[in-house]
Amino acid sequence: LSPSIIPTAFLGTATVFACFSLSALYARRRSFLYLGGFLLSGLTLMLLSSVVNAFVGSTWLFTANLYLGLMIMCGFVLFDTQLIIEKAESGDKDYIWHCVDLFLDFVNIFREILMILGMTE
């Protein structure tokens, strides 16, 4: 693997994260909060396909799971950003856990992009 993959993945993650966070900040209030159920259903689908792929060993299914995971994690950035805004406006000022939510989104996007870039090399 090329050592340039890590900075490339980090810059890509920062760009994706910033774009989705800004779009959630400037969108209409509560417009992305409906995504929660779809995102959790997508995570369940990813879990099931990973279990199936453990027995099947399909490269196509692994790749599809990577790209699906990237889309779901981008959706979580939208969802979590608007959820944090709504929580803060209703009085929940727990900044530490709000940061942890967004940090986990960032790490998951970084992991997905890193795996995608690693596969292409």
PDB file of C-alpha atoms in Angstrom:
ATOM      1  CA  LEU A   1       0.000   0.000   0.000  1.00  0.00           C
ATOM      2  CA  SER A   2       1.113   3.502  -0.769  1.00  0.00           C
ATOM      3  CA  PRO A   3       1.771   5.763   2.222  1.00  0.00           C
ATOM      4  CA  SER A   4      -0.134   8.562   0.483  1.00  0.00           C
ATOM      5  CA  ILE A   5      -3.433   6.724   1.034  1.00  0.00           C
ATOM      6  CA  ILE A   6      -3.793   7.892   4.644  1.00  0.00           C
ATOM      7  CA  PRO A   7      -3.502  11.656   3.988  1.00  0.00           C
ATOM      8  CA  THR A   8      -5.680  11.283   0.894  1.00  0.00           C
ATOM      9  CA  ALA A   9      -8.339   9.458   2.907  1.00  0.00           C
ATOM     10  CA  PHE A  10      -8.126  12.064   5.667  1.00  0.00           C
ATOM     11  CA  LEU A  11      -8.540  14.987   3.267  1.00  0.00           C
ATOM     12  CA  GLY A  12     -11.386  13.213   1.496  1.00  0.00           C
ATOM     13  CA  THR A  13     -13.061  12.514   4.827  1.00  0.00           C
ATOM     14  CA  ALA A  14     -12.652  16.109   5.978  1.00  0.00           C
ATOM     15  CA  THR A  15     -14.137  17.375   2.724  1.00  0.00           C
ATOM     16  CA  VAL A  16     -17.098  14.980   2.802  1.00  0.00           C
ATOM     17  CA  PHE A  17     -17.722  15.656   6.491  1.00  0.00           C
ATOM     18  CA  ALA A  18     -17.577  19.431   6.051  1.00  0.00           C
ATOM     19  CA  CYS A  19     -19.911  19.387   3.040  1.00  0.00           C
ATOM     20  CA  PHE A  20     -22.532  17.210   4.712  1.00  0.00           C
ATOM     21  CA  SER A  21     -22.327  19.101   8.019  1.00  0.00           C
ATOM     22  CA  LEU A  22     -22.710  22.450   6.287  1.00  0.00           C
ATOM     23  CA  SER A  23     -25.627  21.209   4.232  1.00  0.00           C
ATOM     24  CA  ALA A  24     -27.313  19.998   7.435  1.00  0.00           C
ATOM     25  CA  LEU A  25     -26.647  23.350   9.103  1.00  0.00           C
ATOM     26  CA  TYR A  26     -28.118  25.371   6.239  1.00  0.00           C
ATOM     27  CA  ALA A  27     -31.044  23.060   5.472  1.00  0.00           C
ATOM     28  CA  ARG A  28     -34.551  23.657   6.759  1.00  0.00           C
ATOM     29  CA  ARG A  29     -35.005  22.794  10.389  1.00  0.00           C
ATOM     30  CA  ARG A  30     -35.629  19.090  11.062  1.00  0.00           C
ATOM     31  CA  SER A  31     -35.518  18.226   7.369  1.00  0.00           C
ATOM     32  CA  PHE A  32     -33.039  15.347   7.831  1.00  0.00           C
ATOM     33  CA  LEU A  33     -34.323  13.936  11.112  1.00  0.00           C
ATOM     34  CA  TYR A  34     -36.568  11.492   9.254  1.00  0.00           C
ATOM     35  CA  LEU A  35     -33.441   9.681   8.018  1.00  0.00           C
ATOM     36  CA  GLY A  36     -32.857   7.921  11.359  1.00  0.00           C
ATOM     37  CA  GLY A  37     -35.004   4.882  10.640  1.00  0.00           C
ATOM     38  CA  PHE A  38     -33.662   4.456   7.117  1.00  0.00           C
ATOM     39  CA  LEU A  39     -30.065   4.739   8.323  1.00  0.00           C
ATOM     40  CA  LEU A  40     -30.530   2.152  11.060  1.00  0.00           C
ATOM     41  CA  SER A  41     -32.252  -0.158   8.571  1.00  0.00           C
ATOM     42  CA  GLY A  42     -29.277   0.305   6.259  1.00  0.00           C
ATOM     43  CA  LEU A  43     -26.892  -0.606   9.077  1.00  0.00           C
ATOM     44  CA  THR A  44     -28.921  -3.754   9.729  1.00  0.00           C
ATOM     45  CA  LEU A  45     -28.759  -4.602   6.028  1.00  0.00           C
ATOM     46  CA  MET A  46     -24.995  -4.086   6.100  1.00  0.00           C
ATOM     47  CA  LEU A  47     -24.677  -6.385   9.127  1.00  0.00           C
ATOM     48  CA  LEU A  48     -26.690  -9.121   7.441  1.00  0.00           C
ATOM     49  CA  SER A  49     -24.768  -8.827   4.184  1.00  0.00           C
ATOM     50  CA  SER A  50     -21.480  -8.987   6.107  1.00  0.00           C
ATOM     51  CA  VAL A  51     -22.576 -12.194   7.822  1.00  0.00           C
ATOM     52  CA  VAL A  52     -23.640 -13.676   4.476  1.00  0.00           C
ATOM     53  CA  ASN A  53     -20.366 -12.561   2.914  1.00  0.00           C
ATOM     54  CA  ALA A  54     -18.403 -14.297   5.677  1.00  0.00           C
ATOM     55  CA  PHE A  55     -19.730 -17.583   4.308  1.00  0.00           C
ATOM     56  CA  VAL A  56     -19.898 -16.713   0.607  1.00  0.00           C
ATOM     57  CA  GLY A  57     -16.681 -14.695   0.250  1.00  0.00           C
ATOM     58  CA  SER A  58     -17.907 -12.496  -2.587  1.00  0.00           C
ATOM     59  CA  THR A  59     -15.713  -9.568  -3.617  1.00  0.00           C
ATOM     60  CA  TRP A  60     -18.700  -7.883  -5.229  1.00  0.00           C
ATOM     61  CA  LEU A  61     -20.741  -8.077  -2.007  1.00  0.00           C
ATOM     62  CA  PHE A  62     -17.785  -6.730  -0.006  1.00  0.00           C
ATOM     63  CA  THR A  63     -17.404  -3.782  -2.388  1.00  0.00           C
ATOM     64  CA  ALA A  64     -21.141  -3.083  -2.369  1.00  0.00           C
ATOM     65  CA  ASN A  65     -21.067  -3.155   1.430  1.00  0.00           C
ATOM     66  CA  LEU A  66     -18.223  -0.608   1.453  1.00  0.00           C
ATOM     67  CA  TYR A  67     -20.034   1.876  -0.776  1.00  0.00           C
ATOM     68  CA  LEU A  68     -23.329   1.339   1.046  1.00  0.00           C
ATOM     69  CA  GLY A  69     -21.501   1.967   4.319  1.00  0.00           C
ATOM     70  CA  LEU A  70     -20.039   5.197   2.981  1.00  0.00           C
ATOM     71  CA  MET A  71     -23.483   6.428   1.930  1.00  0.00           C
ATOM     72  CA  ILE A  72     -24.991   5.481   5.283  1.00  0.00           C
ATOM     73  CA  MET A  73     -22.223   7.216   7.223  1.00  0.00           C
ATOM     74  CA  CYS A  74     -22.722  10.377   5.148  1.00  0.00           C
ATOM     75  CA  GLY A  75     -26.404  10.169   6.023  1.00  0.00           C
ATOM     76  CA  PHE A  76     -25.489   9.885   9.690  1.00  0.00           C
ATOM     77  CA  VAL A  77     -23.535  13.144   9.441  1.00  0.00           C
ATOM     78  CA  LEU A  78     -26.690  14.861   8.160  1.00  0.00           C
ATOM     79  CA  PHE A  79     -28.876  13.205  10.767  1.00  0.00           C
ATOM     80  CA  ASP A  80     -26.562  13.698  13.752  1.00  0.00           C
ATOM     81  CA  THR A  81     -25.818  17.329  12.902  1.00  0.00           C
ATOM     82  CA  GLN A  82     -29.499  18.230  12.783  1.00  0.00           C
ATOM     83  CA  LEU A  83     -30.235  16.117  15.854  1.00  0.00           C
ATOM     84  CA  ILE A  84     -27.533  17.973  17.790  1.00  0.00           C
ATOM     85  CA  ILE A  85     -28.995  21.309  16.681  1.00  0.00           C
ATOM     86  CA  GLU A  86     -32.466  20.273  17.843  1.00  0.00           C
ATOM     87  CA  LYS A  87     -31.140  18.934  21.146  1.00  0.00           C
ATOM     88  CA  ALA A  88     -29.182  22.137  21.785  1.00  0.00           C
ATOM     89  CA  GLU A  89     -32.215  24.307  21.061  1.00  0.00           C
ATOM     90  CA  SER A  90     -34.352  22.243  23.424  1.00  0.00           C
ATOM     91  CA  GLY A  91     -31.849  22.681  26.259  1.00  0.00           C
ATOM     92  CA  ASP A  92     -29.524  19.670  25.949  1.00  0.00           C
ATOM     93  CA  LYS A  93     -26.112  21.315  26.191  1.00  0.00           C
ATOM     94  CA  ASP A  94     -24.026  18.118  26.522  1.00  0.00           C
ATOM     95  CA  TYR A  95     -21.300  19.226  24.140  1.00  0.00           C
ATOM     96  CA  ILE A  96     -19.020  16.291  24.943  1.00  0.00           C
ATOM     97  CA  TRP A  97     -21.462  13.633  23.715  1.00  0.00           C
ATOM     98  CA  HIS A  98     -22.438  15.748  20.740  1.00  0.00           C
ATOM     99  CA  CYS A  99     -18.766  15.897  19.751  1.00  0.00           C
ATOM    100  CA  VAL A 100     -18.418  12.145  20.297  1.00  0.00           C
ATOM    101  CA  ASP A 101     -21.343  11.517  17.929  1.00  0.00           C
ATOM    102  CA  LEU A 102     -19.768  13.606  15.178  1.00  0.00           C
ATOM    103  CA  PHE A 103     -16.302  12.179  15.856  1.00  0.00           C
ATOM    104  CA  LEU A 104     -17.617   8.641  15.419  1.00  0.00           C
ATOM    105  CA  ASP A 105     -19.233   9.680  12.146  1.00  0.00           C
ATOM    106  CA  PHE A 106     -15.892  11.147  11.020  1.00  0.00           C
ATOM    107  CA  VAL A 107     -13.967   8.002  11.994  1.00  0.00           C
ATOM    108  CA  ASN A 108     -16.443   5.732  10.214  1.00  0.00           C
ATOM    109  CA  ILE A 109     -16.265   7.790   7.011  1.00  0.00           C
ATOM    110  CA  PHE A 110     -12.461   7.776   7.235  1.00  0.00           C
ATOM    111  CA  ARG A 111     -12.445   3.995   7.664  1.00  0.00           C
ATOM    112  CA  GLU A 112     -14.744   3.470   4.679  1.00  0.00           C
ATOM    113  CA  ILE A 113     -12.752   5.803   2.402  1.00  0.00           C
ATOM    114  CA  LEU A 114      -9.484   4.226   3.547  1.00  0.00           C
ATOM    115  CA  MET A 115     -10.752   0.753   2.693  1.00  0.00           C
ATOM    116  CA  ILE A 116     -12.058   1.911  -0.697  1.00  0.00           C
ATOM    117  CA  LEU A 117      -8.733   3.551  -1.552  1.00  0.00           C
ATOM    118  CA  GLY A 118      -6.860   0.479  -0.328  1.00  0.00           C
ATOM    119  CA  MET A 119      -8.937  -1.775  -2.566  1.00  0.00           C
ATOM    120  CA  THR A 120      -8.245   0.288  -5.672  1.00  0.00           C
ATOM    121  CA  GLU A 121      -4.485  -0.061  -5.271  1.00  0.00           C
TER     122      GLU A 121
END
